[in-house]
Short mmCIF file of C-alpha atoms and ligand atoms in Angstrom, two decimals:
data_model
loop_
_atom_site.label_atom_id
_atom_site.label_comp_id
_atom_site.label_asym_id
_atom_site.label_seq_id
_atom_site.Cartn_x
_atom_site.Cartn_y
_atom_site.Cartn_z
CA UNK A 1 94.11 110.31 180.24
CA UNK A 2 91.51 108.23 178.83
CA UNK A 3 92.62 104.85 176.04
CA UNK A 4 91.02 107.01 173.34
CA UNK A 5 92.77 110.17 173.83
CA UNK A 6 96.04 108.34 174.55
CA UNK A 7 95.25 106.58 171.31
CA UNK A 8 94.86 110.10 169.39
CA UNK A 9 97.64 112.26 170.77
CA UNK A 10 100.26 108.81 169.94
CA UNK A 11 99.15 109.65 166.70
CA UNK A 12 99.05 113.06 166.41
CA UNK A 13 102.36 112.85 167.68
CA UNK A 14 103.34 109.73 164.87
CA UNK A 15 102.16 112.62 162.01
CA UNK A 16 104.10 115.00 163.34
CA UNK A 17 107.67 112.65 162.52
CA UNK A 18 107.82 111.54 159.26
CA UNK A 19 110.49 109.38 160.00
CA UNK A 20 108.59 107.37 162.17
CA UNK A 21 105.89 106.86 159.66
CA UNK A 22 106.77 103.03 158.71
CA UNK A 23 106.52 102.36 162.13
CA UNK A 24 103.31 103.99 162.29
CA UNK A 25 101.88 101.76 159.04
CA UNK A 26 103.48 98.60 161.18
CA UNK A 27 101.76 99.31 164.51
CA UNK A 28 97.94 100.09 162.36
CA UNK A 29 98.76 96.65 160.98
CA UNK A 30 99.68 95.28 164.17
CA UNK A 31 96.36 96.31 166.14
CA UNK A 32 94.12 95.53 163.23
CA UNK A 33 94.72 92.57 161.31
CA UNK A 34 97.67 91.42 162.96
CA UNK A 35 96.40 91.46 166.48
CA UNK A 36 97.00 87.71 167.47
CA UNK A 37 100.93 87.85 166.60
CA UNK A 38 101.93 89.05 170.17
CA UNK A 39 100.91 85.81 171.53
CA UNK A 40 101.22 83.21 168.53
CA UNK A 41 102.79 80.06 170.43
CA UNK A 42 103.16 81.33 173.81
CA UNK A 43 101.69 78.41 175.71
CA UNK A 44 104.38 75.64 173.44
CA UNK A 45 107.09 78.17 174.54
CA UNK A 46 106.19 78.51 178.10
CA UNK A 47 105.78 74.59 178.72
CA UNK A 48 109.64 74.45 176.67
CA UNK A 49 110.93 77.63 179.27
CA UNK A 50 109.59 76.67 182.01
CA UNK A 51 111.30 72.98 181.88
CA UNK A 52 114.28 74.71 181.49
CA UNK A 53 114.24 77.47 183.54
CA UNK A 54 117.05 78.51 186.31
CA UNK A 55 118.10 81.35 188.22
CA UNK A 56 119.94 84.38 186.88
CA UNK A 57 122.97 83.28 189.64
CA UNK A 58 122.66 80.06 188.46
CA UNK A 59 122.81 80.81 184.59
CA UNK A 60 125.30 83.68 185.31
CA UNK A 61 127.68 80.84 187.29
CA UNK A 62 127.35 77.96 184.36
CA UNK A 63 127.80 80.41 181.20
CA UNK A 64 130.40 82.91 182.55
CA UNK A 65 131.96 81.41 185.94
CA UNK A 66 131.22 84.01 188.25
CA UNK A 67 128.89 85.40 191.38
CA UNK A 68 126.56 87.34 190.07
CA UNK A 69 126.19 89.01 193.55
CA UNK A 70 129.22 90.85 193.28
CA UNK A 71 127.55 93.45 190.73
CA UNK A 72 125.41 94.68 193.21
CA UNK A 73 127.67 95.20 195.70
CA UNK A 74 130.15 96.79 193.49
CA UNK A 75 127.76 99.25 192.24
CA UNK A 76 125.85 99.73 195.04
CA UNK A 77 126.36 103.96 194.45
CA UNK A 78 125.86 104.20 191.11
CA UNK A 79 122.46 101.50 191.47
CA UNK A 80 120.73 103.76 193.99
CA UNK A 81 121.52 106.90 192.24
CA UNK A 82 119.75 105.22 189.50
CA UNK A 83 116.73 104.42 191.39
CA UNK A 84 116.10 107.67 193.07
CA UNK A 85 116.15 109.10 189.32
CA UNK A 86 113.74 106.50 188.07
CA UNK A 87 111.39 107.75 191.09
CA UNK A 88 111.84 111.37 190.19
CA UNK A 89 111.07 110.75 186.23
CA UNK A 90 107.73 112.27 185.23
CA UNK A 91 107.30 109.42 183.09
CA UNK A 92 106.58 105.78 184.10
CA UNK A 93 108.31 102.99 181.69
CA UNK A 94 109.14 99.93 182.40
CA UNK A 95 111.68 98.77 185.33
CA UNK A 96 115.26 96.84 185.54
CA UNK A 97 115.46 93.28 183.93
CA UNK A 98 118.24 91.22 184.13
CA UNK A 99 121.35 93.43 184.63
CA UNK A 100 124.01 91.30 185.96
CA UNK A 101 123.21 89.10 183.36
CA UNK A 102 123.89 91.56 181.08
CA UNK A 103 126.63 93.22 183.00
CA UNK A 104 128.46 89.69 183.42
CA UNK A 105 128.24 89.21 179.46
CA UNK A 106 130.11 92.30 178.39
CA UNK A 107 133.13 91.70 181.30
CA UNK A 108 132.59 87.60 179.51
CA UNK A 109 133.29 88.66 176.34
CA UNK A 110 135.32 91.48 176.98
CA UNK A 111 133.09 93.59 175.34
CA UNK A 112 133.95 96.57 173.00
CA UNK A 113 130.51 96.80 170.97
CA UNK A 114 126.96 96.04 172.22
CA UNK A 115 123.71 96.38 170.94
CA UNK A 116 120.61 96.77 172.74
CA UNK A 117 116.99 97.00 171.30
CA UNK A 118 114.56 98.64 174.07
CA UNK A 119 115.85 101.42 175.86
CA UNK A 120 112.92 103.22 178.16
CA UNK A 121 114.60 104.60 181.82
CA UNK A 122 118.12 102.91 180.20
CA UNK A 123 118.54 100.21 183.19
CA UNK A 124 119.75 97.47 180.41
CA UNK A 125 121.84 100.69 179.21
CA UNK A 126 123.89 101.50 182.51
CA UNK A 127 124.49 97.62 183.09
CA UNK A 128 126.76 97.22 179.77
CA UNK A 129 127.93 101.11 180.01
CA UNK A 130 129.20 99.94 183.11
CA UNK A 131 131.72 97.92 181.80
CA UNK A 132 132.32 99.06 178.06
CA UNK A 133 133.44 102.03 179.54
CA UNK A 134 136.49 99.97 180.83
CA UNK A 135 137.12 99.03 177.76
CA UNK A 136 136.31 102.55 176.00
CA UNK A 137 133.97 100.49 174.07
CA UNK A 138 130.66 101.62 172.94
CA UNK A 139 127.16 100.74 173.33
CA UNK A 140 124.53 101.53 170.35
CA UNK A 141 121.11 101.23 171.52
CA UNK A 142 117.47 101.49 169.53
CA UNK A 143 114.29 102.77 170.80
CA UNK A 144 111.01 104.13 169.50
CA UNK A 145 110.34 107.38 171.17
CA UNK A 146 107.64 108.04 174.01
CA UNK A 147 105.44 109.67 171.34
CA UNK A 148 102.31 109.64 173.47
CA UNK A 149 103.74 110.49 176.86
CA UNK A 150 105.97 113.00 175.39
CA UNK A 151 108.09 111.38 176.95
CA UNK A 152 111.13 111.20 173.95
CA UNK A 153 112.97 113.03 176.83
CA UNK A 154 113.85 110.75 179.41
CA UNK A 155 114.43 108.02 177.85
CA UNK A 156 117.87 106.45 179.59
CA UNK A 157 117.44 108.77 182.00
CA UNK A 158 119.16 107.03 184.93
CA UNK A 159 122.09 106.67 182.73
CA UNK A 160 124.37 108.62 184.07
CA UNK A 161 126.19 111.80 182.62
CA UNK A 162 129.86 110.55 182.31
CA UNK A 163 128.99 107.14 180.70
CA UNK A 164 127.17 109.17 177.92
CA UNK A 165 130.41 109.46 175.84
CA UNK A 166 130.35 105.55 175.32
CA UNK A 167 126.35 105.43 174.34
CA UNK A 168 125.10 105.78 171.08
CA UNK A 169 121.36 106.19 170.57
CA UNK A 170 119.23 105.78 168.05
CA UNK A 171 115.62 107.15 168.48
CA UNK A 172 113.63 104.95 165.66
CA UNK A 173 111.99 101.89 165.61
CA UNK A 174 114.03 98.70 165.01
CA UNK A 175 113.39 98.50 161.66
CA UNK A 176 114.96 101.32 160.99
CA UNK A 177 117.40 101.97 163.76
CA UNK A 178 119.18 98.98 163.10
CA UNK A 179 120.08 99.39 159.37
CA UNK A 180 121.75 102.99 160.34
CA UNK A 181 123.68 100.94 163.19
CA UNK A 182 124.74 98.11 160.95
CA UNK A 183 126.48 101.10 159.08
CA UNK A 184 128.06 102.38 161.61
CA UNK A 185 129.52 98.73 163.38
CA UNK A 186 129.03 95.60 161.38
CA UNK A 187 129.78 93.01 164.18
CA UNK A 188 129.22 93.07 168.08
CA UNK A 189 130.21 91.25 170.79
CA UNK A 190 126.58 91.07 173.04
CA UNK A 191 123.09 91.97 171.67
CA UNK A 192 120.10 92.32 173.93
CA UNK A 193 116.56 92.24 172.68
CA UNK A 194 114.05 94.42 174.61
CA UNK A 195 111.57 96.19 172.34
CA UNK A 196 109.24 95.20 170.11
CA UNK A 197 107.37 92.14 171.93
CA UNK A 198 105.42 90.93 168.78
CA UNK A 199 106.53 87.62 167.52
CA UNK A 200 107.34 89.22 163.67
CA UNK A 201 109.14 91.92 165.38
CA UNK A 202 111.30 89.43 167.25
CA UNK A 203 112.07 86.93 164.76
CA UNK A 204 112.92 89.83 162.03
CA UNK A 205 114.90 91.33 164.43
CA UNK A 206 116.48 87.66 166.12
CA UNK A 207 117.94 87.24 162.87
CA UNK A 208 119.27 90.60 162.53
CA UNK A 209 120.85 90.66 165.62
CA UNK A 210 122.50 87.25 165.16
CA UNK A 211 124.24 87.48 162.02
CA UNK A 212 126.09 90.77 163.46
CA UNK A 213 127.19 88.90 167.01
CA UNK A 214 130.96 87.56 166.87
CA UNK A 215 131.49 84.15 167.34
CA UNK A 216 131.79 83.68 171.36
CA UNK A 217 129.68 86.63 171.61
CA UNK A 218 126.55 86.69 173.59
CA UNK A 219 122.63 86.75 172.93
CA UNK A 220 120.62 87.92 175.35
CA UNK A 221 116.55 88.26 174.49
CA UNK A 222 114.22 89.49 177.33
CA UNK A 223 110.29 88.20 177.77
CA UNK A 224 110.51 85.08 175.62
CA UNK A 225 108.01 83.89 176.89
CA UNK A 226 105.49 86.29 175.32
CA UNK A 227 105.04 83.66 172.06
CA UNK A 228 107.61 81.31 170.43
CA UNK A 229 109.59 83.41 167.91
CA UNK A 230 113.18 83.04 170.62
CA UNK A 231 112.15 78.92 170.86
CA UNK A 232 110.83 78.51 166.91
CA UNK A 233 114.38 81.03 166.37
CA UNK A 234 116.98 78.42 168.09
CA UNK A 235 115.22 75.22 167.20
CA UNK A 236 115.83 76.88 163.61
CA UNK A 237 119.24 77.27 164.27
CA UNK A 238 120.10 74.15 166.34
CA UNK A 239 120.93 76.42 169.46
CA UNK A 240 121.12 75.36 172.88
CA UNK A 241 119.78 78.75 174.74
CA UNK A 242 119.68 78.33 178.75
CA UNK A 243 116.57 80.09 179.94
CA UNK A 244 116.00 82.04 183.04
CA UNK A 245 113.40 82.94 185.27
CA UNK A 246 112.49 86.49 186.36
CA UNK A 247 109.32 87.69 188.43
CA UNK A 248 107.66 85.23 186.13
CA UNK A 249 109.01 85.57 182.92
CA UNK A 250 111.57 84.31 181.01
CA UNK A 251 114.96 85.52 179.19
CA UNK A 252 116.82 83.37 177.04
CA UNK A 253 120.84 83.78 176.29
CA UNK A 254 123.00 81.68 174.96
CA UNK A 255 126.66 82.13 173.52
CA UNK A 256 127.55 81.65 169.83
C1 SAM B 301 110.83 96.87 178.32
S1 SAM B 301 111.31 98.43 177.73
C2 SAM B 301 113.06 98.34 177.73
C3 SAM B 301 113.65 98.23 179.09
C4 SAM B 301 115.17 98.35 179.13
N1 SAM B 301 115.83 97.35 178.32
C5 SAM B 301 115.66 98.27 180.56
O1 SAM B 301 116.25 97.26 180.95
O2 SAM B 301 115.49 99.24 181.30
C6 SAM B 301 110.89 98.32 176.04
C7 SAM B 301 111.30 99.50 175.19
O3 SAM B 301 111.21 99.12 173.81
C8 SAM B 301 110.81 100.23 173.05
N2 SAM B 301 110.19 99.71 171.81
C9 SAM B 301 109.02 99.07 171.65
N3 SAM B 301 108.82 98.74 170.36
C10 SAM B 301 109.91 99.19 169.68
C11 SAM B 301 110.31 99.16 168.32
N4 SAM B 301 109.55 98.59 167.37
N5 SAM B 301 111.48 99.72 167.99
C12 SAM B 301 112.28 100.29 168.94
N6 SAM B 301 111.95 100.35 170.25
C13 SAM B 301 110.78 99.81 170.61
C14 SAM B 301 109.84 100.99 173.95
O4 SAM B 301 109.87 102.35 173.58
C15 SAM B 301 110.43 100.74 175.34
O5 SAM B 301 111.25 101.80 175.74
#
């Protein structure tokens, strides 16, 4: 499919769901006028993330005490199962980030309510399903659909079946998937940022995101790297955020 018809079926698509038309004025805004956001202080942040940067084991050790290696070997099953579905989808999203990061987190905390912004295939999804379902705790997630791929479908799809029940969904755009969970759970005990990469969309959302995490909870935010909304968002806040590298980008956490 060419840029141009990709361009005009997304939109075709964005007419035909009203409720995604604020989103739709946002991302006209966004790749007009607003174009240079997605980057705006990327190369501060990177020189500030790189002289911090360690390891996921190595963060994963300091902020929880444990080996992150364990995860994989304790999931090994449910892992592949996962990655033969991702190879099977129709659709091609984005892969796994940092899931015993996020895994290690919820068993930290001793999770009953996460948030997640950024859903596509669900990896970030079946890492804290994994262990809220311990807990019968419950996982609320936001993410704009596949409008253009028609691809609404499969998003989480290598969640599996029987951690559905603990996995709410909400198929809008931050902006307005987050008010409707706000309603429906007020404070949580990790959020994960892993959606909209802009640097408004981050800090908006940053702020969000923090004043509904518990004291002793735990912030995770994927890509910071991208521009300095996570750096300009803790120096703002006086917080100490360990940062870790990933196949060349960064992800910041820190607890409250
Ligand atoms: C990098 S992927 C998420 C990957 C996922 N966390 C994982 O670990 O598998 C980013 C997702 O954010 C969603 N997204 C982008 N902008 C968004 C917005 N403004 N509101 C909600 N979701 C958005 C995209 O649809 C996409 O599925």
């Amino acid at each position: 499919m060419g840029e141009l018809e990709r361009v005009f079926k997304t939109f075709i698509a964005y007419l035909k769901r009203p409720d995604l038309y604020p989103e739709l004025g946002r991302k006209i805004l966004k790749n007009t006028v607003n174009r240079n956001n997605a980057f705006k202080g990327k190369e501060k942040t990177n020189i500030w993330a790189q002289s911090k940067a360690v390891s996921q084991k190595e963060a994963i050790s300091r902020l929880f005490g444990v080996d992150a290696s364990l995860f994989k070997i304790e999931y090994k099953d449910v892992l592949d199962n996962a990655a033969q579905k991702e190879k099977e989808c129709p659709i091609k999203m984005g892969g796994p980030g940092a899931l015993e990061l996020i895994y290690y987190a919820c068993e930290f905390s001793g999770a009953k309510n996460v948030i997640e912004t950024g859903v596509a295939y669900g990896w970030s999804s079946l890492a804290s399903l994994l262990s809220l379902t311990k807990r019968e705790g419950t996982l609320y997630s936001s993410d704009m659909p596949y409008l253009g791929q028609n691809g609404d479908q499969y998003v989480g799809y290598v969640v599996p079946e029987e951690l559905k029940k603990n996995w709410k969904l909400f198929r809008f755009a931050d902006k307005e998937s987050l008010p409707k969970i706000f309603v429906e759970n007020k404070i949580f005990d990790v959020v994960h940022y892993d959606s909209d990469k802009s640097y408004d969309g981050m800090f908006w959302a940053y702020n969000e995101l923090y004043a509904h995490l518990k004291k002793g909870g735990v912030f995770i935010s994927d890509d910071i790297g991208d521009n300095s909304a996570y750096q300009d968002f803790c120096e703002k806040n006086a917080i100490e955020s360990t940062i870790i590298e990933i196949d060349e980008k960064y992800v910041g956490v820190f607890v409250k």
